[in-house]
PDB file of C-alpha atoms in Angstrom:
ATOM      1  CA  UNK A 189     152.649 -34.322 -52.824  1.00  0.00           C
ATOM      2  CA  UNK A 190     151.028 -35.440 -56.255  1.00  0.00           C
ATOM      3  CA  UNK A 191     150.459 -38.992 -57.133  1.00  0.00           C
ATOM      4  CA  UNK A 192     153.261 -39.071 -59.422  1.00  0.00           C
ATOM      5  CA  UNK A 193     155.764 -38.090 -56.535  1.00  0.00           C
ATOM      6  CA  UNK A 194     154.044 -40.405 -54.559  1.00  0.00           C
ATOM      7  CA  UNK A 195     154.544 -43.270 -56.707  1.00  0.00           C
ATOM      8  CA  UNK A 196     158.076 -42.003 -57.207  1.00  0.00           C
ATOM      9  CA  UNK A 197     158.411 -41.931 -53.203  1.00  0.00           C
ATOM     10  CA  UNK A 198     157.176 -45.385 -52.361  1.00  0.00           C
ATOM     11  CA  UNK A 199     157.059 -47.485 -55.537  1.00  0.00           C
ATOM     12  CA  UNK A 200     160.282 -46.296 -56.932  1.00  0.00           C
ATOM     13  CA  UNK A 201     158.938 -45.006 -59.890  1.00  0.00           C
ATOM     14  CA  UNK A 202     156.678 -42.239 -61.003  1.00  0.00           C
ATOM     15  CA  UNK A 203     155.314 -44.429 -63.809  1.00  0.00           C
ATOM     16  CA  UNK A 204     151.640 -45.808 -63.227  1.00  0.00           C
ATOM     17  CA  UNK A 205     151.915 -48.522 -65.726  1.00  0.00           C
ATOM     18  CA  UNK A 206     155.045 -50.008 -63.827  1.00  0.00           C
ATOM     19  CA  UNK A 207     153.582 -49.243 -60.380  1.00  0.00           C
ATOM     20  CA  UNK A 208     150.769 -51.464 -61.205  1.00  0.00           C
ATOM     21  CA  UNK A 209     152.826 -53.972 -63.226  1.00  0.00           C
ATOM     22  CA  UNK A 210     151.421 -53.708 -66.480  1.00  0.00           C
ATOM     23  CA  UNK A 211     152.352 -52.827 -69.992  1.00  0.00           C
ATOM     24  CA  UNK A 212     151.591 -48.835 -71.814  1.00  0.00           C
ATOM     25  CA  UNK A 213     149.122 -51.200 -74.175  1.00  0.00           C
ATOM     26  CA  UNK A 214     147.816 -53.060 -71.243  1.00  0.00           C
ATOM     27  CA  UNK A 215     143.583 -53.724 -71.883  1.00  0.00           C
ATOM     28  CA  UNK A 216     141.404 -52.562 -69.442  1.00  0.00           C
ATOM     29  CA  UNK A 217     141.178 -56.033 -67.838  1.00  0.00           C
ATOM     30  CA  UNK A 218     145.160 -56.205 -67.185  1.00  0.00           C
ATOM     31  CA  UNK A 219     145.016 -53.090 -66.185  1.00  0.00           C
ATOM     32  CA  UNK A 220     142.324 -54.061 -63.208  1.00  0.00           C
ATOM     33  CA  UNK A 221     144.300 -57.717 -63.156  1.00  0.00           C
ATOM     34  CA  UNK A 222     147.087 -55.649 -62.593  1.00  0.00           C
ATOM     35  CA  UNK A 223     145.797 -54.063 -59.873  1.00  0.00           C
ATOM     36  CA  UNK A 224     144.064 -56.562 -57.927  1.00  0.00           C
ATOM     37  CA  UNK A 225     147.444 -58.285 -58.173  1.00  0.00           C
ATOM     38  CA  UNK A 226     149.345 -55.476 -56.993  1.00  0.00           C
ATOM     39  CA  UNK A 227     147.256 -54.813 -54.012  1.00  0.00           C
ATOM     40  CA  UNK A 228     147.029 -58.059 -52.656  1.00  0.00           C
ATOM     41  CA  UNK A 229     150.388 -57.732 -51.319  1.00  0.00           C
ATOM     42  CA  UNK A 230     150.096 -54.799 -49.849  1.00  0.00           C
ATOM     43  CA  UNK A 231     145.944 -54.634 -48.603  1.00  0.00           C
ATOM     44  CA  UNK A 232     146.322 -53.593 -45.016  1.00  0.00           C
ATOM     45  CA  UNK A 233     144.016 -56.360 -44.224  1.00  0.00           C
ATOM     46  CA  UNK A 234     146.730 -59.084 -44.632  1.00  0.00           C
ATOM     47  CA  UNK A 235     149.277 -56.782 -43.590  1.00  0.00           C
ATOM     48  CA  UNK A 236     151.666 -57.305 -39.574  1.00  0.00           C
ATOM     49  CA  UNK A 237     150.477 -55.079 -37.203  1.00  0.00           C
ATOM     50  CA  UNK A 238     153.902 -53.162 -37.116  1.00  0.00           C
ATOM     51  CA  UNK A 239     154.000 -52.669 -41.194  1.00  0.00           C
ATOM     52  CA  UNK A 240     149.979 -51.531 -41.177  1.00  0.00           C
ATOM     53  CA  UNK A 241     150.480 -47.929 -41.479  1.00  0.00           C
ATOM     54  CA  UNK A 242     152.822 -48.460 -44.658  1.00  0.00           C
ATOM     55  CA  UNK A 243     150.924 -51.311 -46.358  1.00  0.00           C
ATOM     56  CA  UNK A 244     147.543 -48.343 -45.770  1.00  0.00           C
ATOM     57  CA  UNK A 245     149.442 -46.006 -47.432  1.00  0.00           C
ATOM     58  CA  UNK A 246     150.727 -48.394 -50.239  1.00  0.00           C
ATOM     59  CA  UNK A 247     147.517 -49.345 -50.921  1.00  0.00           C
ATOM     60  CA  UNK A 248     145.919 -46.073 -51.081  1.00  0.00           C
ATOM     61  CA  UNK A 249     148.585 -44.797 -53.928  1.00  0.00           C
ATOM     62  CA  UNK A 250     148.032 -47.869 -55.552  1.00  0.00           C
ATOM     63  CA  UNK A 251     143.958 -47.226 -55.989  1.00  0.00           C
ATOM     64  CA  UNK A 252     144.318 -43.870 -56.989  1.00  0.00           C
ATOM     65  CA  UNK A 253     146.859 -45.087 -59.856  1.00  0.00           C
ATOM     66  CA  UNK A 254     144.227 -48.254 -60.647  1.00  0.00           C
ATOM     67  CA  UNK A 255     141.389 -44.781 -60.810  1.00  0.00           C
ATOM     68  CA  UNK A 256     143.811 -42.576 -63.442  1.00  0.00           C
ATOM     69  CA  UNK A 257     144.223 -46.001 -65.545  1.00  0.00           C
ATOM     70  CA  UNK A 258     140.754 -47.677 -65.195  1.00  0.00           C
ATOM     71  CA  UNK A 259     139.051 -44.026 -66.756  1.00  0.00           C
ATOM     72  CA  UNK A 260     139.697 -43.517 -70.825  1.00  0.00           C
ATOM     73  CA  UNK A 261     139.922 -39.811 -70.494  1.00  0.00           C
ATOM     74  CA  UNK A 262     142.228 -39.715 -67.544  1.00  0.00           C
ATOM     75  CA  UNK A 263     144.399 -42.584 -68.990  1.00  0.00           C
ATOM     76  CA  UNK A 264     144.148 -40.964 -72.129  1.00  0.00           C
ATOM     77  CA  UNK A 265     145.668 -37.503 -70.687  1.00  0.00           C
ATOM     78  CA  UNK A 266     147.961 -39.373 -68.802  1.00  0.00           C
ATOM     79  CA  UNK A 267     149.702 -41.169 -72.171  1.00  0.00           C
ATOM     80  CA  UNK A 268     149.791 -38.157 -73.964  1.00  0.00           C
ATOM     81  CA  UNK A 269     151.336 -35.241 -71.163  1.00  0.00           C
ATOM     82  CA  UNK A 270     152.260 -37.377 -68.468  1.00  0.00           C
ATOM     83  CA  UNK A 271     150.164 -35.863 -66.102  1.00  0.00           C
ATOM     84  CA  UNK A 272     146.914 -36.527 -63.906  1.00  0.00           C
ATOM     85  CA  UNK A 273     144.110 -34.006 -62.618  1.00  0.00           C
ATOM     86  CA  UNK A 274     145.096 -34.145 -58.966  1.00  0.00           C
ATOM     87  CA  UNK A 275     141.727 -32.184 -58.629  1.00  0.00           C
ATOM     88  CA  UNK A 276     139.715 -34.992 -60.549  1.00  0.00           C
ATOM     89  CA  UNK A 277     136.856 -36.981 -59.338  1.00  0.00           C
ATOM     90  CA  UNK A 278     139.650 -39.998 -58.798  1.00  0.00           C
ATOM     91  CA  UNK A 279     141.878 -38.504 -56.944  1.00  0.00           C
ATOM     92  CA  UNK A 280     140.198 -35.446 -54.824  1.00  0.00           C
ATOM     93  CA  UNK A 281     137.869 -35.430 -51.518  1.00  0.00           C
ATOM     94  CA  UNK A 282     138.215 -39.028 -48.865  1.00  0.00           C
ATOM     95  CA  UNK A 283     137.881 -41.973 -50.743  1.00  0.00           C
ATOM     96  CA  UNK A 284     137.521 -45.035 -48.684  1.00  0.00           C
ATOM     97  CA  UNK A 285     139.717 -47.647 -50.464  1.00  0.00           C
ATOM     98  CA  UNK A 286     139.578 -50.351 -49.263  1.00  0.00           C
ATOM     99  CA  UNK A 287     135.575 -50.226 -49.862  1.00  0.00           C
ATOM    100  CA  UNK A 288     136.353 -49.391 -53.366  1.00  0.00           C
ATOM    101  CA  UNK A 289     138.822 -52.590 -53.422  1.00  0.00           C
ATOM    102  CA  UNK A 290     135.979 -54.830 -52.017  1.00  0.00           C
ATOM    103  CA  UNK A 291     133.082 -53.420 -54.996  1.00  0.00           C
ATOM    104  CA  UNK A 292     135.905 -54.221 -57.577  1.00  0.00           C
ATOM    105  CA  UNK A 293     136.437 -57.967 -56.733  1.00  0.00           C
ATOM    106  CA  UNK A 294     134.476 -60.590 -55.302  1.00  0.00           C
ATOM    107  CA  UNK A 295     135.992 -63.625 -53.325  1.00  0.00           C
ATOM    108  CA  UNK A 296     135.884 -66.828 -54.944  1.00  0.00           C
ATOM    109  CA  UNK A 297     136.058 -70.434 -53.659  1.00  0.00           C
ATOM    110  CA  UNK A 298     137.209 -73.434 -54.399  1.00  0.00           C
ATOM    111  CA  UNK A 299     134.590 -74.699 -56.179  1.00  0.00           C
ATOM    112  CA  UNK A 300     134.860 -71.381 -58.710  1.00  0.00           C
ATOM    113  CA  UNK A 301     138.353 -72.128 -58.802  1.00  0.00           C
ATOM    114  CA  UNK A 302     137.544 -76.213 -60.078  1.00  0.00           C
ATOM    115  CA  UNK A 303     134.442 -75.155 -62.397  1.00  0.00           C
ATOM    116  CA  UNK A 304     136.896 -72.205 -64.302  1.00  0.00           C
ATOM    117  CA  UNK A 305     139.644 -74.524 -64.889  1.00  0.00           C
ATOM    118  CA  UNK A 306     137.226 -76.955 -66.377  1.00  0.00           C
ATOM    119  CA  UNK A 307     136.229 -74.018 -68.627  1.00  0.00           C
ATOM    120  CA  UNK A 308     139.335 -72.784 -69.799  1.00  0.00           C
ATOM    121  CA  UNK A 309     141.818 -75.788 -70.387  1.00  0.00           C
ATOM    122  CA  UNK A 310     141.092 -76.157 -74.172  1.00  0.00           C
ATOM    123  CA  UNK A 311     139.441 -73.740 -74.564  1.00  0.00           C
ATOM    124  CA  UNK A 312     139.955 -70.765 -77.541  1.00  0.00           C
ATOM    125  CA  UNK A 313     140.846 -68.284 -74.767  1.00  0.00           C
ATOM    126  CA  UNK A 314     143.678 -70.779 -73.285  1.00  0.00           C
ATOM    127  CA  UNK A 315     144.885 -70.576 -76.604  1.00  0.00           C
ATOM    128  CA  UNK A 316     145.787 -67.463 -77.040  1.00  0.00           C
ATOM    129  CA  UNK A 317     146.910 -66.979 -73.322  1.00  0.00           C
ATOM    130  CA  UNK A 318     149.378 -69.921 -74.164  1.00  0.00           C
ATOM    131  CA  UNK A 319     149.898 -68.426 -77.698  1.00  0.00           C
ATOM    132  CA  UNK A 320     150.372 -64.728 -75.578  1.00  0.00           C
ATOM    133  CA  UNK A 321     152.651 -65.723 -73.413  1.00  0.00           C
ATOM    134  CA  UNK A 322     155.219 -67.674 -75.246  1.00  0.00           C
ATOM    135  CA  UNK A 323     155.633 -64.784 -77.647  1.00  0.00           C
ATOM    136  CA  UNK A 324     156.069 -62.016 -74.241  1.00  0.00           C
ATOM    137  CA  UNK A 325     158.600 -64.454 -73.018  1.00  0.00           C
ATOM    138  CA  UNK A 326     160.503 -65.087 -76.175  1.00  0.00           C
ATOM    139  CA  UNK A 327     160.312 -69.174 -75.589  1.00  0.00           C
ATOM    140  CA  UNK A 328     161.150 -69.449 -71.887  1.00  0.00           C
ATOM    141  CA  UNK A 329     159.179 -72.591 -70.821  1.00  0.00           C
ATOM    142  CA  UNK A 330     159.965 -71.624 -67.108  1.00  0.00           C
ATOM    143  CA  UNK A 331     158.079 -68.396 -67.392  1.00  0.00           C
ATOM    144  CA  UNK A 332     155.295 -69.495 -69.795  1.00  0.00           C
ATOM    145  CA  UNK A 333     154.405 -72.913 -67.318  1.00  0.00           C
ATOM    146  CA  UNK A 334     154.263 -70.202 -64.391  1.00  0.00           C
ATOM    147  CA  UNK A 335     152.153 -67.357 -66.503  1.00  0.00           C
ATOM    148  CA  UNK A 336     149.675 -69.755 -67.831  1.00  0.00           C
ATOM    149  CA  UNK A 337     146.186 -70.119 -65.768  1.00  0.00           C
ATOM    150  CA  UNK A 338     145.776 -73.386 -63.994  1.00  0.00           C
ATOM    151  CA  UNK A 339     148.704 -75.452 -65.715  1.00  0.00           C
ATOM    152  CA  UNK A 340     150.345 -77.555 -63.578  1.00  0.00           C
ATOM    153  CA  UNK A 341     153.680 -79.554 -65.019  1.00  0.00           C
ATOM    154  CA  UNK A 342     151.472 -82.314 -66.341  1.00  0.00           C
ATOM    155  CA  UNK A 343     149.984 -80.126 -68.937  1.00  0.00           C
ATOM    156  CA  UNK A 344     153.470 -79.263 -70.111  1.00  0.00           C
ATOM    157  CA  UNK A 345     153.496 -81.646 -73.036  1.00  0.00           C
ATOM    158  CA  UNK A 346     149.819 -80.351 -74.471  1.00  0.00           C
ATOM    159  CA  UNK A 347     151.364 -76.707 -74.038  1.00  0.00           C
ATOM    160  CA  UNK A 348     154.377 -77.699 -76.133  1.00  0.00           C
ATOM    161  CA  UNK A 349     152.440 -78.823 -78.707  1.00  0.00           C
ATOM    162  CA  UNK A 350     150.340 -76.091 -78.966  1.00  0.00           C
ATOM    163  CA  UNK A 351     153.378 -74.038 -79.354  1.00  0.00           C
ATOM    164  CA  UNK A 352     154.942 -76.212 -81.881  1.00  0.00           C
ATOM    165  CA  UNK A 353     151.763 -76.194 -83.704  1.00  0.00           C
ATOM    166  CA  UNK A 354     151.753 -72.359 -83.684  1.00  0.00           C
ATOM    167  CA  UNK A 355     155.186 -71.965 -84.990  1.00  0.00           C
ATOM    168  CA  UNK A 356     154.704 -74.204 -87.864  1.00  0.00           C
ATOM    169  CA  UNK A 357     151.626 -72.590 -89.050  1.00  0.00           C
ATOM    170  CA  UNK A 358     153.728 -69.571 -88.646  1.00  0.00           C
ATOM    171  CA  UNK A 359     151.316 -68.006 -85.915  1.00  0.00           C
ATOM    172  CA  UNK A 360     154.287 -67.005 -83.436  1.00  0.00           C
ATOM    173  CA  UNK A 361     157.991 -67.109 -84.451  1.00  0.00           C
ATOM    174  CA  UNK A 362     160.827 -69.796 -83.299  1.00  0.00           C
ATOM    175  CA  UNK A 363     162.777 -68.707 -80.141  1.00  0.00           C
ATOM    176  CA  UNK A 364     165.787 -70.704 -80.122  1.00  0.00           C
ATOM    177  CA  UNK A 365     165.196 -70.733 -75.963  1.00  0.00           C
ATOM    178  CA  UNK A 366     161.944 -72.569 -76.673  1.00  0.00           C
ATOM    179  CA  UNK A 367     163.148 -74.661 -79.402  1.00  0.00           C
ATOM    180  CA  UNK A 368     166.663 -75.604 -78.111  1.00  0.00           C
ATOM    181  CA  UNK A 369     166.053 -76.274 -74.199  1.00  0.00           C
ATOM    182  CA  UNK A 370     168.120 -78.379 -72.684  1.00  0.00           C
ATOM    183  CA  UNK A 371     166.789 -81.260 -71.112  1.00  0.00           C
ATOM    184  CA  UNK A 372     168.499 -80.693 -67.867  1.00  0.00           C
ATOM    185  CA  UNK A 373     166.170 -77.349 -67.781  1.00  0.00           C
ATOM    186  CA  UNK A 374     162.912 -79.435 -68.688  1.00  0.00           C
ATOM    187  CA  UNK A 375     163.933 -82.041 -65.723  1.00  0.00           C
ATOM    188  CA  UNK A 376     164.361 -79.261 -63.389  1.00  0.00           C
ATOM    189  CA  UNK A 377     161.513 -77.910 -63.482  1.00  0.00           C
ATOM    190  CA  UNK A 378     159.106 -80.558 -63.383  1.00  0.00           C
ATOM    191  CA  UNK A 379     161.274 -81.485 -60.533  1.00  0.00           C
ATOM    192  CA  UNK A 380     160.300 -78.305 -58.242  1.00  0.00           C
ATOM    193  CA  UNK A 381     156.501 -78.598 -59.678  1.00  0.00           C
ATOM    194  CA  UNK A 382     156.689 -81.866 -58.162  1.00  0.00           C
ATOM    195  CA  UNK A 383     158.071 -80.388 -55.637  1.00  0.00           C
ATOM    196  CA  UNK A 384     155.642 -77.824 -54.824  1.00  0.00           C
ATOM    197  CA  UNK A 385     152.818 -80.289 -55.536  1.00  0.00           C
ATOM    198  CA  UNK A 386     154.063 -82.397 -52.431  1.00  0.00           C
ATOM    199  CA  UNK A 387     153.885 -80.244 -49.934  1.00  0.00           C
ATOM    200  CA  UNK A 388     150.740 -78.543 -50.928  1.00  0.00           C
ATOM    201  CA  UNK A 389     149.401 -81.878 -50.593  1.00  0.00           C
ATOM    202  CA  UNK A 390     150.927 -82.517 -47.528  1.00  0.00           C
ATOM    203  CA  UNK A 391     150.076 -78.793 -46.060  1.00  0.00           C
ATOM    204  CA  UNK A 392     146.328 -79.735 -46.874  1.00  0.00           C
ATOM    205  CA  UNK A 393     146.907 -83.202 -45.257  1.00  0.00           C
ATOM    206  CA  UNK A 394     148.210 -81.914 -42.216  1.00  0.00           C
ATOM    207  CA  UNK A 395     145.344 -79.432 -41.590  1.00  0.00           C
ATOM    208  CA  UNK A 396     142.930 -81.435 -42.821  1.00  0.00           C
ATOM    209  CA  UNK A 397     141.261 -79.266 -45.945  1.00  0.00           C
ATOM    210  CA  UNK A 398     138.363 -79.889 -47.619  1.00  0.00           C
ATOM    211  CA  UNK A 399     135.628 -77.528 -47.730  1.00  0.00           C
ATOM    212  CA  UNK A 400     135.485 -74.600 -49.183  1.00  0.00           C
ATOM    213  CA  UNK A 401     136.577 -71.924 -46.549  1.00  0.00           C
ATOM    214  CA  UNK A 402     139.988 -74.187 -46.629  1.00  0.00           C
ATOM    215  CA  UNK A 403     141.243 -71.779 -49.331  1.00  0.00           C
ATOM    216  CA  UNK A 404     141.669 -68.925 -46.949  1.00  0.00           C
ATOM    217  CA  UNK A 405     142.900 -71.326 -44.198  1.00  0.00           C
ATOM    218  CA  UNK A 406     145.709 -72.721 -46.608  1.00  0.00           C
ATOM    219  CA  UNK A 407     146.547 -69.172 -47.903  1.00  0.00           C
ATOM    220  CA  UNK A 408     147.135 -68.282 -44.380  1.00  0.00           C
ATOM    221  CA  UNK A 409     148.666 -71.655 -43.353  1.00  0.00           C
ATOM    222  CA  UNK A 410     151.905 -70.929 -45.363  1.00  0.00           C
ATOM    223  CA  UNK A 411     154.886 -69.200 -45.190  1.00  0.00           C
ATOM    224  CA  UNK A 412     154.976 -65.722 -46.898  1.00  0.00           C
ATOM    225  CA  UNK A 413     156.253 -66.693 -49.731  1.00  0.00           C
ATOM    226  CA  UNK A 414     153.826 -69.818 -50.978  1.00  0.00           C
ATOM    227  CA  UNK A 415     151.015 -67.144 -49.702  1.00  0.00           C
ATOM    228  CA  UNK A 416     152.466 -64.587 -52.436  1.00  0.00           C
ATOM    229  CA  UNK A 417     152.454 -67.379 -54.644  1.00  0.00           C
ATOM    230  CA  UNK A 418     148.672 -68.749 -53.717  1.00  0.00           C
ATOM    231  CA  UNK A 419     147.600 -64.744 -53.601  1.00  0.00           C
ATOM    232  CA  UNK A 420     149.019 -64.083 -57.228  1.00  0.00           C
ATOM    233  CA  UNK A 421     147.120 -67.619 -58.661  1.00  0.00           C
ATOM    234  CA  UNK A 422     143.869 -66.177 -56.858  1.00  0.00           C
ATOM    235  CA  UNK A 423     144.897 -62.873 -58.257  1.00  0.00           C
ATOM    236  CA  UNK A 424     144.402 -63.742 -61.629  1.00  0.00           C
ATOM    237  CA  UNK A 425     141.193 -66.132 -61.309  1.00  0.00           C
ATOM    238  CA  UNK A 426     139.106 -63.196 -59.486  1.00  0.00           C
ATOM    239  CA  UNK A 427     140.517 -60.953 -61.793  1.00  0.00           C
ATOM    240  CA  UNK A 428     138.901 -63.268 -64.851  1.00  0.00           C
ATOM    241  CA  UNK A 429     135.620 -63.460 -62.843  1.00  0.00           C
ATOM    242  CA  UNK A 430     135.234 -59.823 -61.702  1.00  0.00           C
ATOM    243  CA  UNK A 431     131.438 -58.833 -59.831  1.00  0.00           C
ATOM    244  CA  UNK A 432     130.160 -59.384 -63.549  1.00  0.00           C
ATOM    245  CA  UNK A 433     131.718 -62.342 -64.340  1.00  0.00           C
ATOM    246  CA  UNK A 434     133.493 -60.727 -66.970  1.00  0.00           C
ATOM    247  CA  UNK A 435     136.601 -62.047 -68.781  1.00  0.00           C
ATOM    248  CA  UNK A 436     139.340 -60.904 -70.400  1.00  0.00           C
ATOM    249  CA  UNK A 437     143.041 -60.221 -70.145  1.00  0.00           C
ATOM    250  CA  UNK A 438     145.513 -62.616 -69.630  1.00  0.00           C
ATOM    251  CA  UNK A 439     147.881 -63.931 -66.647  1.00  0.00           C
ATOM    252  CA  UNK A 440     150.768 -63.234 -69.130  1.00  0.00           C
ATOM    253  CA  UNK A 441     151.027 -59.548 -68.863  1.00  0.00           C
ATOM    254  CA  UNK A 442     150.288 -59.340 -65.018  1.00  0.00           C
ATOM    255  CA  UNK A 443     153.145 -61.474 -64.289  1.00  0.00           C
ATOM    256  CA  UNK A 444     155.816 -59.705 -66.627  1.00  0.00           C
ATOM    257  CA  UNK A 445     155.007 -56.256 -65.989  1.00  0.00           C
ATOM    258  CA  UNK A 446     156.797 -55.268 -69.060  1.00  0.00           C
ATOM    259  CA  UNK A 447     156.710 -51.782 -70.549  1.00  0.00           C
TER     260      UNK A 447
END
């Protein structure tokens, strides 16, 4: 079975672009954001004993798509016919994956996490994430508070600005969604931000967090669904940082996945 039919088979598509949740114009760095994102929930390392042997396979099909994407000539073949070279260096002889996985992306901790967001709020790259996102999400305030690195609901009111200050200048267009929400909406969400805030605070309480290993121990502390939420957020910082440092992309497209 080719990687196409594989995709088809487990990801429900035979699409690499929406098996990695990216767009067709994705950048090289969404494309590897994309990825990393995508693998985290499946990486056989984090994955139940009794699910192991799917979450392997999973994860495998999903580095051989990142390898067709991540190479200009492969990707390029693959826009234009819609194929890939089963018999290419990506895809033939025993690749161990998960070793390729670990080259790709360093770990970060906590203190990475605290020194980037000092970096990037204000800055001309939070700009145009902010700028990026409200224009892939037509207005939606939900959507653009969750896509946007590091904001929590107290930067809300500097994000709507922004915004507003882009429209006028005539930088991104008006979405009546963005421009007409109801306050009831607004309310509600900084309701479950607060929300959330709590009882990360009182998860880190309870187990008494501080250093910087307590990342992983929170991570693992919560239920599977906060840990989906705290893998994506770490998805997208060590996505940013990269073995190189490098940075690029934006949190905007991961998230969407649009086409």
């Amino acid at each position: 079975m080719g990687l196409l039919e594989q995709c088809e088979a487990v990801f429900g598509s035979p699409d690499l672009y929406r098996v990695l949740g990216v767009r067709r114009e994705a950048s090289p760095q969404e494309i590897r954001r994309g990825y990393h994102r995508a693998s985290l929930r499946v990486h056989p390392d984090r994955a139940e004993p009794d699910v192991k042997e799917e979450a392997t396979r999973r994860f495998q099909i999903l580095g051989k798509a990142y390898a067709v994407l991540s190479d200009a000539e492969q990707r390029a073949v693959y826009d234009e016919q819609g194929t890939v070279d089963e018999e290419g260096e990506a895809l033939s002889g025993e690749r161990d994956w998960r070793e390729y996985w670990r080259l790709l992306f360093k770990k970060i901790t906590v203190k990475d996490i605290e020194d980037f967001e000092k970096s990037y709020k204000d800055s001309e790259e939070e700009l145009a994430d902010i700028k990026a996102a409200y224009v892939d999400f037509e207005g939606d305030m939900d959507r653009i508070m969750e896509s946007v690195l590091c904001a929590d609901y107290t930067d809300e009111p500097r994000i709507r600005k922004i915004i507003e200050k882009a429209i006028d200048s005539g930088e991104v267009p008006s979405y009546q969604c963005f421009v007409k929400e109801s306050k009831q909406k607004t309310i509600a969400r900084k309701r479950r931000a607060e929300k959330e805030a709590r009882e990360a605070e009182k998860t880190k309480d309870e187990l008494g967090l501080g250093g910087e290993d307590d990342l992983k121990a929170l991570i693992q502390s919560r239920n599977k669904d906060r840990k989906k939420e705290m893998d994506d957020f770490l998805a997208q910082l060590e996505a940013k940082y990269g073995n190189n440092a490098k940075k690029g992309g934006k949190k905007t497209a991961a998230k969407k996945g649009k086409k």
